[in-house]
PDB file of C-alpha atoms in Angstrom:
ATOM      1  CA  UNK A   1      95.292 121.794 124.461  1.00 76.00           C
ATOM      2  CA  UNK A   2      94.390 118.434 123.218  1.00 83.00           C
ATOM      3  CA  UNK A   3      97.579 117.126 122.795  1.00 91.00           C
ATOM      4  CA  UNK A   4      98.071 118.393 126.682  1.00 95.00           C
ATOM      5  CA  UNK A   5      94.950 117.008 127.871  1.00 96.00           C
ATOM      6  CA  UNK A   6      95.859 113.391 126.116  1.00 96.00           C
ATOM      7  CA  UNK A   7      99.572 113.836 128.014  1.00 97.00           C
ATOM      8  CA  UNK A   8      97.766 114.085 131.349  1.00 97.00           C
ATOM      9  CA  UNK A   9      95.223 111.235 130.766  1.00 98.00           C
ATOM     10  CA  UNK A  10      98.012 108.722 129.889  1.00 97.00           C
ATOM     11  CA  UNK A  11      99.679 109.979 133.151  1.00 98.00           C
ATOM     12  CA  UNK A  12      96.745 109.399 135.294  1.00 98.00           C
ATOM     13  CA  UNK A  13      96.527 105.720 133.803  1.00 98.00           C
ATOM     14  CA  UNK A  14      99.593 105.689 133.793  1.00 98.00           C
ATOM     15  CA  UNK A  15      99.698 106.268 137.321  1.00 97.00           C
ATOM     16  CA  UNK A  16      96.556 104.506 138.272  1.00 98.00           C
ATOM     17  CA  UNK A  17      98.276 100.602 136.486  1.00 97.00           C
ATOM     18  CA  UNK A  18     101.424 101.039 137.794  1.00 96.00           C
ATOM     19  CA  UNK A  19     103.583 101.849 134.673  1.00 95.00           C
ATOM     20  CA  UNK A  20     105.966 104.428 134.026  1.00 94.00           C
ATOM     21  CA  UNK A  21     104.881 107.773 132.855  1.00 94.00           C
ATOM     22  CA  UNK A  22     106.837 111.397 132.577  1.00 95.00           C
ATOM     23  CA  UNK A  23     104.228 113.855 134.238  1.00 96.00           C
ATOM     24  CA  UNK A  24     103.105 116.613 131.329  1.00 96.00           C
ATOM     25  CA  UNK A  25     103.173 119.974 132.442  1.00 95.00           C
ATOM     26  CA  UNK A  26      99.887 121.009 132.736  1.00 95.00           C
ATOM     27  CA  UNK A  27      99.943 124.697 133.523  1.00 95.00           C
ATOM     28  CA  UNK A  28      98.319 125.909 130.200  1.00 96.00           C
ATOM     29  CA  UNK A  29      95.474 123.830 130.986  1.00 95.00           C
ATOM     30  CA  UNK A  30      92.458 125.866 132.349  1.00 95.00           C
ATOM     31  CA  UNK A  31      90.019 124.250 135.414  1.00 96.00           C
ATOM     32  CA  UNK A  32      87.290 122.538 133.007  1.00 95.00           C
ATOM     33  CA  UNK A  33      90.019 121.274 130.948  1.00 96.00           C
ATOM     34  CA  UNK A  34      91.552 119.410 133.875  1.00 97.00           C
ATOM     35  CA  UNK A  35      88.022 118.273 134.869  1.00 97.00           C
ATOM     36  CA  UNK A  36      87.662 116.628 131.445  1.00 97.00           C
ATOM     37  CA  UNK A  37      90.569 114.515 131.670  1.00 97.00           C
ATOM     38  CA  UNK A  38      88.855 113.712 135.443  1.00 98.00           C
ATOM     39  CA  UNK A  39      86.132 112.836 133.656  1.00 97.00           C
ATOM     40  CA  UNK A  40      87.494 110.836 130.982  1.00 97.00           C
ATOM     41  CA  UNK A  41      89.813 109.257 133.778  1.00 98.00           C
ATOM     42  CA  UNK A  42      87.180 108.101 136.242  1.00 98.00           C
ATOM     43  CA  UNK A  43      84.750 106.615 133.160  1.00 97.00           C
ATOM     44  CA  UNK A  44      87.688 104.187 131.944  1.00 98.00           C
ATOM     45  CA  UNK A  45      88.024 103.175 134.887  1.00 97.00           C
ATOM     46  CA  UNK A  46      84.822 102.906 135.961  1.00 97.00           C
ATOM     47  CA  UNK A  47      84.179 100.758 132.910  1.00 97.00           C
ATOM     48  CA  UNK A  48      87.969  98.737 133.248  1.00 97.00           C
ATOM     49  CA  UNK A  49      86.601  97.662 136.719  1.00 96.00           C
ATOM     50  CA  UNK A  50      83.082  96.800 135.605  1.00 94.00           C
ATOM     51  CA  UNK A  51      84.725  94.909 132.419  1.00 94.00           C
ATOM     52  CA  UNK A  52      87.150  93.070 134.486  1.00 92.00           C
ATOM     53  CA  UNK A  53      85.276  91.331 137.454  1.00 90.00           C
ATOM     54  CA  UNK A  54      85.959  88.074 136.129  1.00 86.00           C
ATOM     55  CA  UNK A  55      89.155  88.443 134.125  1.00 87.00           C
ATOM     56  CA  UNK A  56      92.424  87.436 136.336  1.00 82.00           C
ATOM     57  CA  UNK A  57      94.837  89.540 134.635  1.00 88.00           C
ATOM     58  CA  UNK A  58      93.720  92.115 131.604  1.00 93.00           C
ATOM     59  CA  UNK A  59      96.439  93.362 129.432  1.00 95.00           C
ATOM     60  CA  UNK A  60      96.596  96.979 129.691  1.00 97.00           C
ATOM     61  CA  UNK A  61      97.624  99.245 126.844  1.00 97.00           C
ATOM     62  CA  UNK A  62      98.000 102.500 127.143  1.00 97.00           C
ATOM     63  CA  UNK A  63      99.192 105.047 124.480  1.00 96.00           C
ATOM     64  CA  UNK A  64     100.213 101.995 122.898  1.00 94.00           C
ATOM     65  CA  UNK A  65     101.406 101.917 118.904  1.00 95.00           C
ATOM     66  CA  UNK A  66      99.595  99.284 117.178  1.00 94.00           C
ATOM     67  CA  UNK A  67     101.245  97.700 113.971  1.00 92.00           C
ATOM     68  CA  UNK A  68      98.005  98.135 111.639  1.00 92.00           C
ATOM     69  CA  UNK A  69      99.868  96.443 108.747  1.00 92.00           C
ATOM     70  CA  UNK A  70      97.925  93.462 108.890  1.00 90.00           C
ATOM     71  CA  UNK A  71      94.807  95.213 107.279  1.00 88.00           C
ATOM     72  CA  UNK A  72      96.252  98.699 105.660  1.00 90.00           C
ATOM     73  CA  UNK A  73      99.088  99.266 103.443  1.00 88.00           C
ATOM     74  CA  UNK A  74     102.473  98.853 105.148  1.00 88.00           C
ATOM     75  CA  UNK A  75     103.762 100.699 106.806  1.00 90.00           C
ATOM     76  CA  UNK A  76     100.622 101.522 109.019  1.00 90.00           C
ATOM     77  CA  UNK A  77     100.212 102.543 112.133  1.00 92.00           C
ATOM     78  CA  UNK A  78      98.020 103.939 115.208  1.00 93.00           C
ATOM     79  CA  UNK A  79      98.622 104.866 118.577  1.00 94.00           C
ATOM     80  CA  UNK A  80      95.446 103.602 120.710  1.00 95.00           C
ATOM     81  CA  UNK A  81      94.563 106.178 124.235  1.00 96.00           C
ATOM     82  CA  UNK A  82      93.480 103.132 125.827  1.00 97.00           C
ATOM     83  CA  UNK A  83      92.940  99.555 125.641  1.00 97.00           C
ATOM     84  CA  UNK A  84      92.482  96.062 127.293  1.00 96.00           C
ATOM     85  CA  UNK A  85      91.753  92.899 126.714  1.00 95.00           C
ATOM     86  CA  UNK A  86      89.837  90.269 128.610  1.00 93.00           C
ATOM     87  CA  UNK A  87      89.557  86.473 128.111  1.00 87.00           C
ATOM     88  CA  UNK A  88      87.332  86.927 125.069  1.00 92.00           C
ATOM     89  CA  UNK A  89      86.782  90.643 124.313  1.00 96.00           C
ATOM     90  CA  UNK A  90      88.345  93.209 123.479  1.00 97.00           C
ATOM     91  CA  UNK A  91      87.745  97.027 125.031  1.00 97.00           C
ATOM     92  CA  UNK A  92      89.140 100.048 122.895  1.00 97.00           C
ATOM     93  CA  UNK A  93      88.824 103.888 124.369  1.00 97.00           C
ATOM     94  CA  UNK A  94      89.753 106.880 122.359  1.00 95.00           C
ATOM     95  CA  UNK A  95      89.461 110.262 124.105  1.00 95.00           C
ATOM     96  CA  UNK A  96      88.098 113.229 122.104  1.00 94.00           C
ATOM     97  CA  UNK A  97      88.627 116.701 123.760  1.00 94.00           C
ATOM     98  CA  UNK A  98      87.204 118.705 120.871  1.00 88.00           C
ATOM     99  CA  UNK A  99      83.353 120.042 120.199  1.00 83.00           C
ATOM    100  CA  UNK A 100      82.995 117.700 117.012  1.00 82.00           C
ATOM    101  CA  UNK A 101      80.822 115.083 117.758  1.00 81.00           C
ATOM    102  CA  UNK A 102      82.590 111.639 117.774  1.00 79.00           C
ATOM    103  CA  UNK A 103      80.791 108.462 117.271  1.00 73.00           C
ATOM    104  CA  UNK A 104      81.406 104.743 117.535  1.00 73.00           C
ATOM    105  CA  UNK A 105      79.156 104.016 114.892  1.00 74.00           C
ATOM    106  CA  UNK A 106      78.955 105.857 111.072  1.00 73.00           C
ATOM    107  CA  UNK A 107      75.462 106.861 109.732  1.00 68.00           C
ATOM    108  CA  UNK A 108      75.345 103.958 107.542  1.00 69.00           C
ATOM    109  CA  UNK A 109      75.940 101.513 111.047  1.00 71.00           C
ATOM    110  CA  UNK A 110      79.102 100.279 109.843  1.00 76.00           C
ATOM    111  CA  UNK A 111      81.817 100.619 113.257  1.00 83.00           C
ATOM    112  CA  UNK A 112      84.249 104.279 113.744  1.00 85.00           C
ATOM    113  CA  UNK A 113      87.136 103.325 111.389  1.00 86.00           C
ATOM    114  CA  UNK A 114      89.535 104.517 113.055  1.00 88.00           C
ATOM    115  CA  UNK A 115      88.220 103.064 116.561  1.00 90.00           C
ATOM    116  CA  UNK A 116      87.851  99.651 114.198  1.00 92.00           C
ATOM    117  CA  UNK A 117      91.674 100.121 113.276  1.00 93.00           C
ATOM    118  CA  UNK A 118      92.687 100.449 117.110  1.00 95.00           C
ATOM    119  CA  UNK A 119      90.873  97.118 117.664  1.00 95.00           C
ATOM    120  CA  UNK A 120      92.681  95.457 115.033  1.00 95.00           C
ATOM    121  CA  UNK A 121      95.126  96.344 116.006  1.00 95.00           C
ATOM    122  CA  UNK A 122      94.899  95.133 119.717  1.00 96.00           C
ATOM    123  CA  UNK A 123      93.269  91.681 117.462  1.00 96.00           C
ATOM    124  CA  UNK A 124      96.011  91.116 115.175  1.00 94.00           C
ATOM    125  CA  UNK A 125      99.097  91.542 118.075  1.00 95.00           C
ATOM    126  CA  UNK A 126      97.121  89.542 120.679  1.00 95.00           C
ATOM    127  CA  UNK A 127      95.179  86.750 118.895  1.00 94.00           C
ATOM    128  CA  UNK A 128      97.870  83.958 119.387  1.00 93.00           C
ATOM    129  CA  UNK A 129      97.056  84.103 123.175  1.00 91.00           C
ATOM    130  CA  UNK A 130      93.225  84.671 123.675  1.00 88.00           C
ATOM    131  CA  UNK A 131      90.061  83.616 121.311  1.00 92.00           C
ATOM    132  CA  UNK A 132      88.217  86.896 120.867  1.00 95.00           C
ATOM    133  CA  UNK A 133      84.571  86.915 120.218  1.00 96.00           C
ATOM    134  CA  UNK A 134      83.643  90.736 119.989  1.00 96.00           C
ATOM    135  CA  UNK A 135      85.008  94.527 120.194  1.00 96.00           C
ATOM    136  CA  UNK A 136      83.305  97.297 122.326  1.00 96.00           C
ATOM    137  CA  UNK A 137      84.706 100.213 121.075  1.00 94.00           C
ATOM    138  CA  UNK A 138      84.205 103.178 123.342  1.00 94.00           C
ATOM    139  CA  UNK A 139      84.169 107.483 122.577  1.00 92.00           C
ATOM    140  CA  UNK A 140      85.265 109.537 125.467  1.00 95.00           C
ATOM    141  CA  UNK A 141      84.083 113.235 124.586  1.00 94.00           C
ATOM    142  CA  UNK A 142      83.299 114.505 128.096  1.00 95.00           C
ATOM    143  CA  UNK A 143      82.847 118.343 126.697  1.00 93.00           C
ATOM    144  CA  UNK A 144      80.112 117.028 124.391  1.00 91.00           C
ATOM    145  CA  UNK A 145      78.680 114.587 127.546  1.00 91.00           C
ATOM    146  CA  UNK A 146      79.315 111.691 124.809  1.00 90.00           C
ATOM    147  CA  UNK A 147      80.153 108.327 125.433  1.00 92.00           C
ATOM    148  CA  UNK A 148      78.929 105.778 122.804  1.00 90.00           C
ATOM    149  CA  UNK A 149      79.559 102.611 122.898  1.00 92.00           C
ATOM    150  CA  UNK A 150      79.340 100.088 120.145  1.00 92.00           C
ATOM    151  CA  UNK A 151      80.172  96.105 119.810  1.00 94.00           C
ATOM    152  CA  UNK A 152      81.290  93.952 116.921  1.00 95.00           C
ATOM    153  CA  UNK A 153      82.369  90.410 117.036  1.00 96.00           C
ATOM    154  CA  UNK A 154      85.633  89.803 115.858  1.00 96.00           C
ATOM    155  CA  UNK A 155      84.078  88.013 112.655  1.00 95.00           C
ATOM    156  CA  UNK A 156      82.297  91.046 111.408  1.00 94.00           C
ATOM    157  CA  UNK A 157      85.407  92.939 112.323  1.00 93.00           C
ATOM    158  CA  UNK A 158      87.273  91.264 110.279  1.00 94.00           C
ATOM    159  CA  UNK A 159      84.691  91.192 107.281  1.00 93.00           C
ATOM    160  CA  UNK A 160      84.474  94.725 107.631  1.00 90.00           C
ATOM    161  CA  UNK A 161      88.666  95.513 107.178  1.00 90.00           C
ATOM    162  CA  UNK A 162      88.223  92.670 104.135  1.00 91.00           C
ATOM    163  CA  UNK A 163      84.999  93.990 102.432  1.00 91.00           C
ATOM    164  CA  UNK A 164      85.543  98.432 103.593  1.00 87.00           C
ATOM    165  CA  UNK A 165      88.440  99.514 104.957  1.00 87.00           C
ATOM    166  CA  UNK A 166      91.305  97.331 103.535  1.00 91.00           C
ATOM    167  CA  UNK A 167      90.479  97.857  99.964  1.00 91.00           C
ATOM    168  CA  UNK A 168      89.734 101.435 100.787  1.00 87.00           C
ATOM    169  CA  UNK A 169      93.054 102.379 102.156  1.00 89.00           C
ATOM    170  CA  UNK A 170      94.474 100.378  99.396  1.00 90.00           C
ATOM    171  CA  UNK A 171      92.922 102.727  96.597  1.00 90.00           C
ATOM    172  CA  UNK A 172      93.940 105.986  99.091  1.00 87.00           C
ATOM    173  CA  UNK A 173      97.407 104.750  99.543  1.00 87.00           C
ATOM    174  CA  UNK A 174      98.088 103.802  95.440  1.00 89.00           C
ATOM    175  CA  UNK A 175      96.167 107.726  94.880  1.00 87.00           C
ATOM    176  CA  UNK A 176      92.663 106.621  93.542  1.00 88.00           C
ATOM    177  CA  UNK A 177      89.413 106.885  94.660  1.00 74.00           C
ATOM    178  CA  UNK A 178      87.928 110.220  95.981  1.00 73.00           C
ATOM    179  CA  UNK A 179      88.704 112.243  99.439  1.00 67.00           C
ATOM    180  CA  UNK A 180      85.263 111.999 101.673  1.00 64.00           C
ATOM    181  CA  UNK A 181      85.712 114.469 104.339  1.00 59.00           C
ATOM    182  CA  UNK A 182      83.437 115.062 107.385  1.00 53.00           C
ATOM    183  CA  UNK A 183      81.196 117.810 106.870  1.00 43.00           C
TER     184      UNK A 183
END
């Protein structure tokens, strides 16, 4: 139901910024499942307009693949729910339909990685036409009533793929290191 529920959000923005979208059959869906997407809907944009008051013209992405190969072992690869970027910053949204809380932030402080990854992403495509200063990276997890937010400039973003997550994935992807699920 996920999968349908992320189909029907990317419609709605979709929809809402004026780009091209098959409509997802939603029949399987039940009531609260639609409301979630509502939910998760109307607090994007909610937040895209409050973000936005002084930016001309945003770039929108929206189910968007991002090229992560800048920072993680080629080929790599995410597709972000949604996105935008101002003159300086950087917004990144990733919907969670599940009962697992999601956060923007790990135990330890150190930013989601995979909501880091999206932002990189969005960095490492777009940083020959802006100069970013920071990251809000944004959970949508309306069955849980969750919506962290956390921010990160675009230095310790970038200190944080060179120090963590790049050498990480690096180990992963050549079979070392040791798996750390999520209890």
């Amino acid at each position: 139901q996920g999968t349908i529920q992320h189909s029907a959000l990317e419609y709605k923005l979709s929809k809402y910024f004026g780009k091209e979208c098959e409509e997802p059959d939603t029949s399987s869906l039940s009531i609260d499942e639609i409301f979630e997407v509502e939910q998760v809907f109307n607090y994007i944009i909610k937040k895209y307009k409050s973000y936005t008051t002084r930016c001309k013209k945003p770039i929108v992405l929206i189910e968007e693949q991002l090229i992560l190969d800048d920072f993680l072992p080629s080929p790599s690869w995410g597709y972000v729910d949604f996105a935008f970027i101002t003159d300086s910053t950087i917004y990144v949204f990733d919907a969670k339909f599940g009962r697992v809380r999601v956060l923007t932030s790990e135990e330890d402080g150190s930013p989601n990685p995979q909501l880091l990854a999206y932002g990189g992403g969005v960095y490492y495509r777009y940083k020959h036409l802006k100069k970013f200063k920071k990251v809000k990276l944004h959970i949508c997890q309306p069955k849980l009533v969750n919506y962290p937010i956390t921010e990160v400039s675009v230095g310790d973003m970038i200190k944080h793929f060179n120090e963590v997550i790049t050498p990480a994935a690096y180990r992963a992807f050549k079979g070392e290191g040791r798996p750390t699920p999520n209890d």
